[in-house]
Tab-separated table of C-alpha atoms and ligand atoms in Angstrom:
chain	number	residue	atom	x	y	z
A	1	UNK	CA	0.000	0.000	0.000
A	2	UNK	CA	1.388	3.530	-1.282
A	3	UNK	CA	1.802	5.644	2.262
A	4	UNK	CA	1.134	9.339	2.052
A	5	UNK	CA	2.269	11.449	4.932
A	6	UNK	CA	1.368	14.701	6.207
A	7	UNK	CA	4.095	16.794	4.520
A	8	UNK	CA	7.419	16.032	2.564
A	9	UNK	CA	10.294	18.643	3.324
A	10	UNK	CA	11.473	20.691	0.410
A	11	UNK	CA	14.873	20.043	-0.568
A	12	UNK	CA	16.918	21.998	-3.901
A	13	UNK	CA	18.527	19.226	-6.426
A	14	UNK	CA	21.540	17.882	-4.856
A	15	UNK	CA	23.713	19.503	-6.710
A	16	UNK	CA	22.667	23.068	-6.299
A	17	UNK	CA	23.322	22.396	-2.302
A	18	UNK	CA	26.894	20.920	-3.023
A	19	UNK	CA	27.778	24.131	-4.829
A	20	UNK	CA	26.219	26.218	-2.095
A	21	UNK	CA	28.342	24.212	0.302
A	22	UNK	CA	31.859	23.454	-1.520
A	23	UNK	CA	33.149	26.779	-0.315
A	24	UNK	CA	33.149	25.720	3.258
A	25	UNK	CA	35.883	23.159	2.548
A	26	UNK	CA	37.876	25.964	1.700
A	27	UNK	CA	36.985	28.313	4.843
A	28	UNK	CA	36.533	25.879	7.247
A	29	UNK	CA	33.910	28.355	8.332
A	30	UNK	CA	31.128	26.405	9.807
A	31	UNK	CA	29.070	28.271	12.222
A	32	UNK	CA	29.207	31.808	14.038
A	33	UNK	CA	27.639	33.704	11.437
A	34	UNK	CA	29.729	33.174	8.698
A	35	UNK	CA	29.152	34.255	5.006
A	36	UNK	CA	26.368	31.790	4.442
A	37	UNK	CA	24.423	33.105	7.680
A	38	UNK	CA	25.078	36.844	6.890
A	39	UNK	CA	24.045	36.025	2.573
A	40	UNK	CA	20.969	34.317	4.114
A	41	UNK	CA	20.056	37.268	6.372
A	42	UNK	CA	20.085	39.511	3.569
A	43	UNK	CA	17.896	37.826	1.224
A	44	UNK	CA	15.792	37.092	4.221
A	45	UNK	CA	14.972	40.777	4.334
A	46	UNK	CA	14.142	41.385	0.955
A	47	UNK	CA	11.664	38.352	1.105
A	48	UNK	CA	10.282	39.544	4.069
A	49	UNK	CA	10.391	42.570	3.547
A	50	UNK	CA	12.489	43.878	6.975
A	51	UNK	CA	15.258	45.934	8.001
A	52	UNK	CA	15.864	43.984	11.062
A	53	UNK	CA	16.321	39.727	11.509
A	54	UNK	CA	18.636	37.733	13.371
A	55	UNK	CA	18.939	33.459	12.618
A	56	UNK	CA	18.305	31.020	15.135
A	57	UNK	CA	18.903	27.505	15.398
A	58	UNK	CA	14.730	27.230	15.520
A	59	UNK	CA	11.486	28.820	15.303
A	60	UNK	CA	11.375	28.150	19.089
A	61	UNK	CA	14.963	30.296	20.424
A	62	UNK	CA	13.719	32.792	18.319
A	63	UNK	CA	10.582	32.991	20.467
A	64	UNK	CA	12.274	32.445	23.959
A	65	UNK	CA	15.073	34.477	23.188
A	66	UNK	CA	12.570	37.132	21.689
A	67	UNK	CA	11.013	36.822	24.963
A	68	UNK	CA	13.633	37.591	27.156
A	69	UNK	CA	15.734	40.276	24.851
A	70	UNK	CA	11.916	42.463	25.251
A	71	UNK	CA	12.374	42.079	29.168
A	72	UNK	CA	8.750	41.263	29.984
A	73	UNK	CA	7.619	40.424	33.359
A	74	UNK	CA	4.537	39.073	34.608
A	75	UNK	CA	1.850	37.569	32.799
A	76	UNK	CA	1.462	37.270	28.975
A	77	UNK	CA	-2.027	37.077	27.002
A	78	UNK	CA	-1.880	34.048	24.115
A	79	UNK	CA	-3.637	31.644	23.024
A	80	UNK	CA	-3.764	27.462	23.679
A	81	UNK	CA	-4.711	26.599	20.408
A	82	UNK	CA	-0.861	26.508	18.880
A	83	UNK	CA	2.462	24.178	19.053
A	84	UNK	CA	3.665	23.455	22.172
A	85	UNK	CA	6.397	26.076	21.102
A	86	UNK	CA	4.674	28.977	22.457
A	87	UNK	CA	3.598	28.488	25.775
A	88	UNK	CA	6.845	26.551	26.346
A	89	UNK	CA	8.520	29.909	25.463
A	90	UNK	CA	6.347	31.950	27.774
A	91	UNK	CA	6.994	29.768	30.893
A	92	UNK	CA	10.531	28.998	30.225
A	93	UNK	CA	11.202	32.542	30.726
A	94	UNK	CA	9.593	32.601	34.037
A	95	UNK	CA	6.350	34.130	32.396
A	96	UNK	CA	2.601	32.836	33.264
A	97	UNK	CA	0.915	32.706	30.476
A	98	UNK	CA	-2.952	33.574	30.287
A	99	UNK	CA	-4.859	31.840	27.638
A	100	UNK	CA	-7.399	33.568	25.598
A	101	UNK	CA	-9.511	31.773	23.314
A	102	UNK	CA	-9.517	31.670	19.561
A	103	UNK	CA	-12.559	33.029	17.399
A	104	UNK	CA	-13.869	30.237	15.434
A	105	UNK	CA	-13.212	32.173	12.228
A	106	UNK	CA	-9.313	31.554	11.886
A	107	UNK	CA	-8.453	30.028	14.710
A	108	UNK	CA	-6.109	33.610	15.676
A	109	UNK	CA	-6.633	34.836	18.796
A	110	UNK	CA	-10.553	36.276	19.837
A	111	UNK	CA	-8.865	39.843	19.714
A	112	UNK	CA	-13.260	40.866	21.559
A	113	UNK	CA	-11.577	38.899	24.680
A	114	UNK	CA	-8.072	40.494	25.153
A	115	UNK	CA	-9.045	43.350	27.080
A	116	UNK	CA	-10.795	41.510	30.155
A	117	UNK	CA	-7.732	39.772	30.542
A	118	UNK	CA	-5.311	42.329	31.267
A	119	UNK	CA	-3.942	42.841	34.384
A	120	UNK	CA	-1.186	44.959	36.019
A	121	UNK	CA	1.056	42.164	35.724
A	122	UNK	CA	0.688	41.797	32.083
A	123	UNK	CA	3.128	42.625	30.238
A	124	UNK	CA	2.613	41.683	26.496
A	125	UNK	CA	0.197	39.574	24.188
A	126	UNK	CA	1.986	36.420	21.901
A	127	UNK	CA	-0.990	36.019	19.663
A	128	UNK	CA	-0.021	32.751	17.000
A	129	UNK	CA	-0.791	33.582	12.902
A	130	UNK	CA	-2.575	29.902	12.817
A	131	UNK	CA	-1.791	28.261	9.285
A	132	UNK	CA	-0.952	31.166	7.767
A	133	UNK	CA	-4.450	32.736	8.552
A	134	UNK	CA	-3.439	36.001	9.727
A	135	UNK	CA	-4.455	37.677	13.004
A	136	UNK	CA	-6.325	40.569	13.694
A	137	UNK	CA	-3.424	42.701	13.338
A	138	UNK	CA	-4.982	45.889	13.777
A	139	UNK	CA	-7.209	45.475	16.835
A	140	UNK	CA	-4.088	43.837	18.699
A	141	UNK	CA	-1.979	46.927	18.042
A	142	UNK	CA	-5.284	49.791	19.030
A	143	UNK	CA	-5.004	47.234	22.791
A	144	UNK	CA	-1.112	47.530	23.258
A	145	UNK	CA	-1.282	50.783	22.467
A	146	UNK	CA	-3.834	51.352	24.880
A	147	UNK	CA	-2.681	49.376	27.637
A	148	UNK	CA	1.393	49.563	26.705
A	149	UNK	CA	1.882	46.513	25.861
A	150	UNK	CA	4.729	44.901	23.649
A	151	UNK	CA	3.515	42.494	20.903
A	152	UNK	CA	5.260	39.233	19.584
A	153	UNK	CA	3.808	37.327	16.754
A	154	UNK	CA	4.382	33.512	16.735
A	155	UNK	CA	4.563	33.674	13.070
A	156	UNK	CA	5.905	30.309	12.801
A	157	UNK	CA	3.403	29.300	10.657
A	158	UNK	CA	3.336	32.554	7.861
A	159	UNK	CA	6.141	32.783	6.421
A	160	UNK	CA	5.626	34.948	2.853
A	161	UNK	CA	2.147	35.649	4.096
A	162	UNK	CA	1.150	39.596	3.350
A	163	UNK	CA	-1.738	41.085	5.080
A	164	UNK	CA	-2.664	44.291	3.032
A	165	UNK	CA	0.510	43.899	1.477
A	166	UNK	CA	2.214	44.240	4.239
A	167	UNK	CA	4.386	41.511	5.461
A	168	UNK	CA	3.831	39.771	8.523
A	169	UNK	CA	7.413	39.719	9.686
A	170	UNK	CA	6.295	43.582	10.080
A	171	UNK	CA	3.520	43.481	12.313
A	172	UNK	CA	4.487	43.864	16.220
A	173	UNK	CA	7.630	44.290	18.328
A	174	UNK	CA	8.799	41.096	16.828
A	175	UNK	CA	7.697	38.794	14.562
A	176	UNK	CA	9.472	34.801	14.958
A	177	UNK	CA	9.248	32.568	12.120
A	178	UNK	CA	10.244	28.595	11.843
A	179	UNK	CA	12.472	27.289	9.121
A	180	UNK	CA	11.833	23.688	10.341
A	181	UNK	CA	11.755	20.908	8.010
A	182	UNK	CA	7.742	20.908	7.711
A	183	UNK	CA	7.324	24.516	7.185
A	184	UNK	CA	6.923	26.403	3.789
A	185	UNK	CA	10.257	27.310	3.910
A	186	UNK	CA	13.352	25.293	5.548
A	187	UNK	CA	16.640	25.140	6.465
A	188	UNK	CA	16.898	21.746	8.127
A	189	UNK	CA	15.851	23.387	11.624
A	190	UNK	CA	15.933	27.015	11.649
A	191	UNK	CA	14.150	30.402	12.728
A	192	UNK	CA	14.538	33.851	13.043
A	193	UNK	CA	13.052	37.302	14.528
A	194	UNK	CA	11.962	39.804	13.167
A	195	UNK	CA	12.107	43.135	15.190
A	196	UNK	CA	10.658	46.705	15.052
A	197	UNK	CA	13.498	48.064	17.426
A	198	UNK	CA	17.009	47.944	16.624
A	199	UNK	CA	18.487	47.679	20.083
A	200	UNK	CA	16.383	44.480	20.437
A	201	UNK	CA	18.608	43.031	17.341
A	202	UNK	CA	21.463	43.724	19.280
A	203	UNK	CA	19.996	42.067	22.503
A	204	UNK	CA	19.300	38.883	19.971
A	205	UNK	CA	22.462	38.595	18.463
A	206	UNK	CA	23.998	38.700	22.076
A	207	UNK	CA	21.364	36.432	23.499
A	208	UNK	CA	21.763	33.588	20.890
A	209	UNK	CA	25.569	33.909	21.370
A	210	UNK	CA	25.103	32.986	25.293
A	211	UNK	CA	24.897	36.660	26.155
A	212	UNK	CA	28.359	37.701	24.777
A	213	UNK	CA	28.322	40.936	23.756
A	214	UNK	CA	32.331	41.594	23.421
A	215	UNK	CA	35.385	39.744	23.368
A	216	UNK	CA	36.027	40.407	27.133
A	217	UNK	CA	31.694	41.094	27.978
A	218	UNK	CA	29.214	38.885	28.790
A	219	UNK	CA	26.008	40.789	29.383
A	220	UNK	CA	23.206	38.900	29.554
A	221	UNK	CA	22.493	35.022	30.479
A	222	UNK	CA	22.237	34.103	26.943
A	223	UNK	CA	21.499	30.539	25.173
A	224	UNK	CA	23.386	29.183	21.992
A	225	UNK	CA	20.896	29.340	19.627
A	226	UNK	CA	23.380	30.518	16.391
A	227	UNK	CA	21.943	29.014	13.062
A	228	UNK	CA	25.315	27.507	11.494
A	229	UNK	CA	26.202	27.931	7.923
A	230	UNK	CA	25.042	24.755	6.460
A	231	UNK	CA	21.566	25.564	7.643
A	232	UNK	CA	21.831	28.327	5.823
A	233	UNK	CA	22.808	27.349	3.112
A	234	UNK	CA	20.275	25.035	2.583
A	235	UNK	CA	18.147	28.396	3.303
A	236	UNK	CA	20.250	29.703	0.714
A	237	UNK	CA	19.165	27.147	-2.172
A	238	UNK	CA	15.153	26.752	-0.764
A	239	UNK	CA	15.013	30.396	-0.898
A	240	UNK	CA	15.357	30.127	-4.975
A	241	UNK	CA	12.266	27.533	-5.285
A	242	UNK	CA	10.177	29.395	-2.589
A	243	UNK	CA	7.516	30.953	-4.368
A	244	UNK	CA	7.612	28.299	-7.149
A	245	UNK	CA	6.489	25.780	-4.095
A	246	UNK	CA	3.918	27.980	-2.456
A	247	UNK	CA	2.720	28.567	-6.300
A	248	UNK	CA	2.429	24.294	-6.143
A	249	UNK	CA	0.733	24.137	-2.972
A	250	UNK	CA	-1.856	26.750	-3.735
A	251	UNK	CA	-2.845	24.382	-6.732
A	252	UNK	CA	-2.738	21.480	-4.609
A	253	UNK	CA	-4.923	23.685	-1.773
A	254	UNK	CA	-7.406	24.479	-4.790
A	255	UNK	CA	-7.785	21.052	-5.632
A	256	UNK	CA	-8.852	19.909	-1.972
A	257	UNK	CA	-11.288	22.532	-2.047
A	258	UNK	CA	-12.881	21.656	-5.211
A	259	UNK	CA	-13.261	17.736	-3.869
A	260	UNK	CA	-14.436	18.375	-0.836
A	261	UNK	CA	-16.392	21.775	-0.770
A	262	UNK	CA	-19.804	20.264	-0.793
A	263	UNK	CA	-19.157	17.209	2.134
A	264	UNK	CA	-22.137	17.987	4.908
A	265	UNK	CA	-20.027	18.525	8.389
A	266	UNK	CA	-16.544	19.325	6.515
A	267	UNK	CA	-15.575	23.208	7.245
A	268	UNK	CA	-12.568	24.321	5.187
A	269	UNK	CA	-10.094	26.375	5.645
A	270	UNK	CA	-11.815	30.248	5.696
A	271	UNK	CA	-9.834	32.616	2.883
A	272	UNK	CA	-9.417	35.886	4.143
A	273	UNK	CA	-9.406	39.187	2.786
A	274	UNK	CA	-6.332	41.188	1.906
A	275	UNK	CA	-4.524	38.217	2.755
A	276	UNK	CA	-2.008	36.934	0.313
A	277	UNK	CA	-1.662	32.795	2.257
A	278	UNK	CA	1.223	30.792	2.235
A	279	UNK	CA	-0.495	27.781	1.857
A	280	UNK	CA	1.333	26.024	4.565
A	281	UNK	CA	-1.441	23.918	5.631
A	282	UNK	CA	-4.939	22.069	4.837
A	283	UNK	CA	-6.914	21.893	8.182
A	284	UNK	CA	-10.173	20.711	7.959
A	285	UNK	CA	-12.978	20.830	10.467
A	286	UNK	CA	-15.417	17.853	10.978
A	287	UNK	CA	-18.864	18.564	12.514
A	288	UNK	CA	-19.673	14.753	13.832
A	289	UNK	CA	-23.262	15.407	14.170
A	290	UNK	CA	-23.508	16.845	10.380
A	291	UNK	CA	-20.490	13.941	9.301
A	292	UNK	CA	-21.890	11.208	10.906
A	293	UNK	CA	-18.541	10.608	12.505
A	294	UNK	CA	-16.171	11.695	14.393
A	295	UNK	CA	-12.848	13.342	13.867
A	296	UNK	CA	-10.529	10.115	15.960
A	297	UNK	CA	-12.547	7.658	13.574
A	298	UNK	CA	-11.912	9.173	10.195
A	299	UNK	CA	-8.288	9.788	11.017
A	300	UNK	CA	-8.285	5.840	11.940
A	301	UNK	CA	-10.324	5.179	9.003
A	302	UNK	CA	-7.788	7.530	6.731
A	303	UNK	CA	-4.738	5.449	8.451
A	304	UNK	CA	-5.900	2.050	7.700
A	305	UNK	CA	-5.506	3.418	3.819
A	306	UNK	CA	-1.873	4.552	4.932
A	307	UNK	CA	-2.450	8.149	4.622
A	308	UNK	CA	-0.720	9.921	7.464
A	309	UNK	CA	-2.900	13.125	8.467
A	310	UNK	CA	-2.049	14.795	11.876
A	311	UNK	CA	-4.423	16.123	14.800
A	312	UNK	CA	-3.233	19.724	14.788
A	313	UNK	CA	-3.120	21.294	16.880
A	314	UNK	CA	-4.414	18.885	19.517
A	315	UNK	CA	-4.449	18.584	22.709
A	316	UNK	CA	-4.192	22.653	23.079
A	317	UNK	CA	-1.404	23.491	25.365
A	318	UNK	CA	-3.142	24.042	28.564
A	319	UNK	CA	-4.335	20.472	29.244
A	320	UNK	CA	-0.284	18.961	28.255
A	321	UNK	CA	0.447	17.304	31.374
A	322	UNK	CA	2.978	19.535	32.274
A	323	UNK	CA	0.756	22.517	32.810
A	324	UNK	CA	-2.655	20.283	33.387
A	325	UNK	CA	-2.536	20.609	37.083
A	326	UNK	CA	-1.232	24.410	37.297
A	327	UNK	CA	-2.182	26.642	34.603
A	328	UNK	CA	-5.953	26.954	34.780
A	329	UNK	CA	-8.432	28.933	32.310
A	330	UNK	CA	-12.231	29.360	31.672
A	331	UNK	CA	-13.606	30.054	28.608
A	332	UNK	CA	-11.850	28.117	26.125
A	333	UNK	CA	-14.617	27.057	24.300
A	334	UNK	CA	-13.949	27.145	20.418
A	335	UNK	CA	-9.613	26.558	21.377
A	336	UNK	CA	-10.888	23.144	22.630
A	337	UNK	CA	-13.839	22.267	19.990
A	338	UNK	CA	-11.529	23.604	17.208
A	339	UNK	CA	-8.194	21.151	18.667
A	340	UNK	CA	-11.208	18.197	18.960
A	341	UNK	CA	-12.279	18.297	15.432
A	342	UNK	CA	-9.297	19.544	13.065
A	343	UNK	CA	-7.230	17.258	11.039
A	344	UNK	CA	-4.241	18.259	8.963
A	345	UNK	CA	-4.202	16.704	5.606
A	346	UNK	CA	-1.573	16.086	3.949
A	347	UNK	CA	0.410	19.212	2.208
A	348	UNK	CA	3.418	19.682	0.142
A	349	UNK	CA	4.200	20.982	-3.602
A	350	UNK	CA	4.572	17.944	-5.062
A	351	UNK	CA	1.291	16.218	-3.307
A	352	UNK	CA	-0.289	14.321	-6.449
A	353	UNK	CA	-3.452	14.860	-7.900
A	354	UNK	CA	-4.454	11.012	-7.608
A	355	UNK	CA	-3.570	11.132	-3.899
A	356	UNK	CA	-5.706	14.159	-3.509
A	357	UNK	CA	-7.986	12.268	-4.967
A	358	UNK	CA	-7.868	9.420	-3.283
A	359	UNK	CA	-7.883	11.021	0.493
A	360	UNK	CA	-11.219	12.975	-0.994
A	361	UNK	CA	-12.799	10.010	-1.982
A	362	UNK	CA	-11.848	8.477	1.598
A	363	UNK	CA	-13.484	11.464	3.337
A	364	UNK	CA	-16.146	11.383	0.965
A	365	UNK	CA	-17.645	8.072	1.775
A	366	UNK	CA	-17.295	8.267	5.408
A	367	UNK	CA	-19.930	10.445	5.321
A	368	UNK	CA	-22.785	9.298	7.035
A	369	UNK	CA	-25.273	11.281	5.519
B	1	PLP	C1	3.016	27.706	15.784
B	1	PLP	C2	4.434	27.261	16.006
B	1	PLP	N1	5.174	27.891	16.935
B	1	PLP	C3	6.455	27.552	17.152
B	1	PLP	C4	7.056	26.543	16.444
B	1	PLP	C5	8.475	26.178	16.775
B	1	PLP	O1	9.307	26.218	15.674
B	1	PLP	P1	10.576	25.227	15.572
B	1	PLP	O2	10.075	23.858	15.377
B	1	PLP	O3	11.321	25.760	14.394
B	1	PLP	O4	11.338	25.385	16.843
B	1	PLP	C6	6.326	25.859	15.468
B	1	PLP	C7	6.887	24.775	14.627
B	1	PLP	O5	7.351	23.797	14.810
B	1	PLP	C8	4.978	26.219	15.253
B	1	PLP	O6	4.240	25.571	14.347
């Protein structure tokens, strides 16, 4: 039986990453933000259209780190209904995070519940841009500014994504993105942040260089979180097939859509407005009443046919066991129904039509009704 998993990482042709590489055997440069990591950065910003990123050995250091270089304090508003990632950043900072739901519309944070959250302890808002679907950008920054508050996007998720044109490595104090294998774009494991501020950059670059800030200064109690130049050069090649890919996965997107739009009790995806998606992922939502069945069966049912989907994001990050028995939180209603009923269907560029197909026609005659 042909398997089909979830996603299939994007790699250049072999020989376009040898010649990225072959100069490295002459420099023996191989990490410490070296000509690969400094080419990278600069194409980085053109892409994303920034003046200011620093590289991290993953999407999550660039959150932490982001974290800590901002020197919050206190309690930060975000949402459960994201990779472990997040919250893990927030507490491993000695934060508390305080979970506000998600509006059932994308899946971003419900920006109507922010403001009854607030407290004097908190101290920012980490709102996620779920699969690419893009937060409400605007009413987050009218409550910071209100309530001086600094804003970091987990933008893991969005990379190339524009909102109004406007990419979304621009939106807040910082903006972290993942380069992991899975993502839209990938350098083995990598990430970066994106910041407003320029003395935060320099508080990054220190922070992911264990705090050194001098040959003879150590300033802060940094991490080693330096991307290293064969990461980046695998950034380096990717880069050139981006759009190309996220051209690939919009047709492959379009194709789901088309197969499974009419389904009773199978929500897609929303589009939004002035957004320009990345494609990164095909979620779908599975009303068991209106289905006949319920998300856990079809994903069994989907398995038996060896077609790998994934249950994400699920469980959301407040009932993990590690925070199950501390971190309490009413009122996360559509977080948990959302994390309950989503599957992940497979996604990459070169996802064929027949196995579309085939996963459509699976979902399409589960249906009870
Ligand atoms: C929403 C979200 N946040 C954070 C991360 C962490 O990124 P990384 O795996 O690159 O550390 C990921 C991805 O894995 C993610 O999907």
């Amino acid at each position: 039986m042909k398997k089909i998993f979830v996603t299939k990482a994007t790699i250049p042709p072999l020989n376009e990453y040898v010649d990225e590489i072959s100069d490295i055997w002459e420099t023996h440069w191989l990490t410490n933000m070296g000509s690969k990591y400094k080419k990278l950065q600069e194409e980085l910003k053109l892409y994303l259209d920034t003046d200011n990123i620093e590289l991290f050995t993953n999407g999550h250091m660039s959150l932490e780190l982001s974290l800590q270089a901002l020197g919050l304090k206190g309690e930060v508003i975000t949402t459960p209904f994201t990779f472990a990632s997040t919250t893990h950043a927030i507490v491993r900072n000695g934060l508390t995070p305080v979970f506000c739901d998600i509006n059932p519309d994308d899946y971003t944070i419900d920006v109507s519940k922010i403001e009854a959250l607030i407290t004097e302890k908190t101290s920012a808002i980490l709102p996620v841009h779920v699969y690419g679907n893009v937060c409400d950008v605007e009413g987050i920054e009218r409550i910071a500014d209100k309530y001086n508050l600094k804003v970091i996007y987990d933008a893991c998720h969005s990379f190339g994504v524009k909102y109004k044109g406007v990419s979304t490595a621009n939106f807040g104090d910082v903006s972290c993105f993942s380069f992991h294998a899975t993502k839209v774009f990938n350098t083995i494991e990598g990430g970066a942040a994106c910041f407003r501020n320029k003395e935060i950059g320099q508080k990054l670059a220190d922070l992911k260089n264990f705090g050194i800030h001098g040959p003879e200064s150590v300033e802060a109690v940094g991490a080693n979180a330096k991307m290293n130049e064969f990461c980046a050069a695998m950034g380096l090649c990717n880069l050139r097939h981006v759009d190309e890919n996220i051209l690939l996965r919009k047709e492959v997107s379009e194709y789901y859509r088309e197969l499974l739009k009419d389904i009773p009790g199978i929500k897609l995806n929303i589009i939004q407005n002035d957004v320009v998606s990345n494609y990164s992922y095909f979620p779908i939502f599975i009303n068991k009443d209106k289905y006949g069945k319920h998300r856990d069966i079809i994903c069994e049912i989907l398995s038996t046919y060896g077609i790998n989907v994934r249950k994400y994001f699920y469980p959301i990050t407040i009932d993990f066991d590690c925070y199950k028995d501390w971190l309490q939180a009413d009122g996360l209603d559509v977080s948990r129904d959302v994390s309950n009923n989503v599957i992940a269907l497979p996604l990459y560029p070169t996802l064929a039509r027949e196995d579309v197909k085939r996963i459509c026609e699976i979902i399409r005659k589960n249906c009870q009704f």
